[in-house]
Structure formats: C-alpha cells, structure tokens
Short mmCIF file of C-alpha atoms in Angstrom, two decimals:
data_model
loop_
_atom_site.label_atom_id
_atom_site.label_comp_id
_atom_site.label_asym_id
_atom_site.label_seq_id
_atom_site.Cartn_x
_atom_site.Cartn_y
_atom_site.Cartn_z
CA MET K 15 -55.02 -45.17 -0.40
CA LYS K 16 -55.27 -48.77 -1.45
CA GLY K 17 -52.25 -50.97 -0.97
CA THR K 18 -52.00 -51.76 -4.67
CA HIS K 19 -51.95 -48.07 -5.58
CA PHE K 20 -49.37 -47.36 -2.90
CA LEU K 21 -47.15 -50.22 -4.09
CA THR K 22 -47.48 -49.37 -7.78
CA ILE K 23 -46.68 -45.71 -7.24
CA SER K 24 -43.68 -46.41 -5.02
CA VAL K 25 -42.25 -49.07 -7.37
CA ALA K 26 -42.61 -46.77 -10.37
CA HIS K 27 -40.90 -43.87 -8.61
CA ALA K 28 -38.14 -46.14 -7.28
CA VAL K 29 -37.44 -47.53 -10.76
CA VAL K 30 -37.31 -44.05 -12.27
CA PHE K 31 -35.05 -42.74 -9.50
CA THR K 32 -32.68 -45.72 -9.76
CA ILE K 33 -32.43 -45.30 -13.54
CA ILE K 34 -31.71 -41.59 -13.09
CA LEU K 35 -29.03 -42.42 -10.49
CA LYS K 36 -27.41 -44.77 -13.01
CA PHE K 37 -27.59 -42.06 -15.68
CA LEU K 38 -26.06 -39.44 -13.39
CA TYR K 39 -23.28 -41.83 -12.39
CA VAL K 40 -22.45 -43.00 -15.92
CA PHE K 41 -22.20 -39.46 -17.29
CA ASP K 42 -20.25 -38.13 -14.26
CA TYR K 43 -22.90 -35.73 -13.04
CA ILE K 44 -22.36 -36.96 -9.49
CA PRO K 45 -18.87 -37.47 -8.04
CA TRP K 46 -19.83 -40.52 -5.96
CA SER K 47 -20.97 -44.02 -6.85
CA PRO K 48 -24.54 -44.96 -5.91
CA ILE K 49 -23.48 -48.57 -5.27
CA LYS K 50 -20.38 -47.83 -3.21
CA TRP K 51 -22.39 -48.05 0.02
CA THR K 52 -22.29 -51.84 -0.28
CA LYS K 53 -18.51 -51.76 0.05
CA ARG K 54 -18.52 -49.34 2.99
CA TRP K 55 -21.19 -51.25 4.91
CA GLN K 56 -19.75 -54.62 3.79
CA VAL K 57 -23.08 -55.83 2.45
CA PHE K 58 -22.67 -57.91 -0.70
CA SER K 59 -19.41 -56.07 -1.41
CA ASP K 60 -18.15 -58.88 -3.69
CA ALA K 61 -21.43 -59.27 -5.54
CA HIS K 62 -22.05 -58.46 -9.19
CA PRO K 63 -22.88 -54.78 -9.86
CA SER K 64 -26.41 -55.69 -10.97
CA VAL K 65 -27.04 -57.15 -7.50
CA LYS K 66 -25.72 -53.95 -5.95
CA TRP K 67 -28.01 -51.88 -8.18
CA PHE K 68 -30.95 -54.06 -7.14
CA LEU K 69 -30.06 -53.48 -3.48
CA THR K 70 -29.85 -49.75 -4.21
CA PHE K 71 -33.31 -50.01 -5.78
CA LEU K 72 -34.61 -51.65 -2.60
CA VAL K 73 -33.13 -48.89 -0.42
CA VAL K 74 -34.63 -46.22 -2.70
CA PHE K 75 -37.95 -48.10 -2.58
CA LEU K 76 -37.93 -48.01 1.22
CA VAL K 77 -37.06 -44.30 1.33
CA ILE K 78 -39.82 -43.54 -1.17
CA ASN K 79 -42.30 -45.52 0.93
CA LEU K 80 -41.34 -43.47 3.99
CA ALA K 81 -41.68 -40.24 2.01
CA MET K 82 -45.08 -41.32 0.70
CA ALA K 83 -46.27 -42.12 4.21
CA LEU K 84 -45.12 -38.68 5.31
CA PHE K 85 -46.90 -37.05 2.37
CA MET K 86 -50.08 -38.94 3.27
CA ILE K 87 -49.89 -37.66 6.84
CA VAL K 88 -49.53 -34.03 5.75
CA SER K 89 -51.76 -34.26 2.68
CA LYS K 90 -53.76 -31.20 3.73
CA MET K 91 -50.70 -28.96 3.40
CA PRO K 92 -49.67 -27.59 -0.01
CA ALA K 93 -47.77 -30.22 -1.99
CA ILE K 94 -45.06 -27.78 -3.11
CA ALA K 95 -44.10 -26.86 0.45
CA THR K 96 -43.96 -30.40 1.77
CA SER K 97 -42.08 -31.69 -1.28
CA ILE K 98 -39.41 -29.02 -0.92
CA VAL K 99 -38.96 -29.63 2.80
CA VAL K 100 -38.86 -33.41 2.44
CA GLY K 101 -36.63 -33.21 -0.65
CA PHE K 102 -34.07 -31.02 1.09
CA ALA K 103 -34.14 -33.27 4.14
CA ILE K 104 -33.49 -36.36 2.00
CA TRP K 105 -30.70 -34.55 0.15
CA ILE K 106 -29.02 -33.43 3.38
CA LEU K 107 -29.20 -36.96 4.80
CA LEU K 108 -27.78 -38.35 1.55
CA GLU K 109 -24.88 -35.88 1.46
CA TRP K 110 -24.11 -36.46 5.12
CA SER K 111 -24.20 -40.24 4.74
CA ILE K 112 -21.77 -40.10 1.83
CA TYR K 113 -19.17 -37.66 3.17
CA GLN K 114 -19.94 -37.51 6.94
CA ASP K 115 -19.72 -33.73 6.69
CA PHE K 116 -20.98 -30.98 4.42
CA SER K 117 -17.67 -29.76 3.02
CA HIS K 118 -18.20 -31.49 -0.34
CA ILE K 119 -21.39 -29.64 -1.23
CA SER K 120 -20.66 -27.83 -4.48
CA TRP K 121 -22.03 -27.41 -7.97
CA LYS K 122 -21.75 -31.19 -8.37
CA SER K 123 -24.65 -31.49 -5.91
CA VAL K 124 -27.10 -29.61 -8.15
CA PRO K 125 -28.11 -32.59 -10.37
CA ILE K 126 -28.89 -34.90 -7.48
CA ILE K 127 -30.83 -32.31 -5.51
CA SER K 128 -32.80 -31.46 -8.66
CA VAL K 129 -33.72 -35.10 -9.18
CA ILE K 130 -34.65 -35.57 -5.52
CA LEU K 131 -36.86 -32.46 -5.55
CA ILE K 132 -38.55 -33.54 -8.79
CA ILE K 133 -39.27 -37.03 -7.45
CA CYS K 134 -40.55 -35.60 -4.14
CA ARG K 135 -42.80 -33.16 -6.00
CA ALA K 136 -44.18 -35.96 -8.18
CA LEU K 137 -44.84 -38.10 -5.09
CA ALA K 138 -46.53 -35.26 -3.22
CA GLU K 139 -48.72 -34.37 -6.18
CA THR K 140 -49.66 -38.01 -6.74
CA ILE K 141 -50.66 -38.42 -3.10
CA HIS K 142 -52.60 -35.15 -3.28
CA TYR K 143 -54.35 -36.27 -6.48
CA TYR K 144 -55.36 -39.63 -5.03
CA ASP K 145 -56.57 -38.01 -1.84
CA GLN K 146 -58.60 -35.29 -3.57
CA GLU K 147 -59.83 -36.81 -6.83
CA VAL K 148 -59.89 -40.57 -6.57
CA TYR K 149 -60.94 -41.18 -2.98
CA ASP K 150 -62.99 -38.01 -2.41
CA ASP K 151 -65.25 -38.96 -5.33
CA LYS K 152 -65.81 -42.42 -3.86
CA ARG K 153 -66.64 -41.01 -0.41
CA LYS K 154 -69.50 -38.89 -1.77
#
C-alpha cells in the first residue's frame, strides 16, 4: 500500500473515531472522559481541552496505524475474524488502562466496544479492498 493511501485512511479513521468519542462523552454513553488520561499521566494536564482532544486524536492515530499494520500482515485471513479479534483486544486494553481491572465492565461498555468493532471492521475491509482490488489489478 502506498504511503499516501495509508496516511489518508488512518487520518480519516482517526478523525471519525475521535468525533465519535466526543459524541459518546457529551451524551454520557461512556462513564469515563476520553481526555482524562492527560491528567493521570501528567501530560499537558493544564492545557486547553482542545489541545487534549488533539493529543487524544494523535494517540488514536497511532493505535489505528498499528492496527492497520497488523491487518496488512494478516490480509489473507478473513477480514471479519481479524477485525473482531483486534477490536476485542483494543477494547480490553482500553478498559484495563482506564480502570486497572475489569470490574467496571457493564452495559456502559457496549457503545465503545461497538464503535471499536465498527472501526476495526472498516479498517480491515479497506486493507482487504486495497490489497485485492487496487494493487492486484496493477500487478497483472
């Protein structure tokens, strides 16, 4: 995959995921704040919330790049299987990093896991599409 395609796809997915995080937080679908990690890790804890949201976007961008690299490695496997496995792994790491245990997993976790699985499925299908349709046609 070309670097420009990789960058464009990851930026688009990171923007969408960050906007959805903001939506879930504003309407109380998630019980935690997506920008509270800056206070816990003492990184720009006194900064304006827009700076914190930009930092959250950068973290999401990095995670999406790692997920895309993983999807490129296992592109021969079915996209649904890899997206579910990677999505659940990301969700478990997210829940653990917020609470340091799994006692807070409840019905409040359903919106975030749904969004993570949808984004992972979209990433996996995009990688699969580029691998099969775009670059296979150019190889022939």
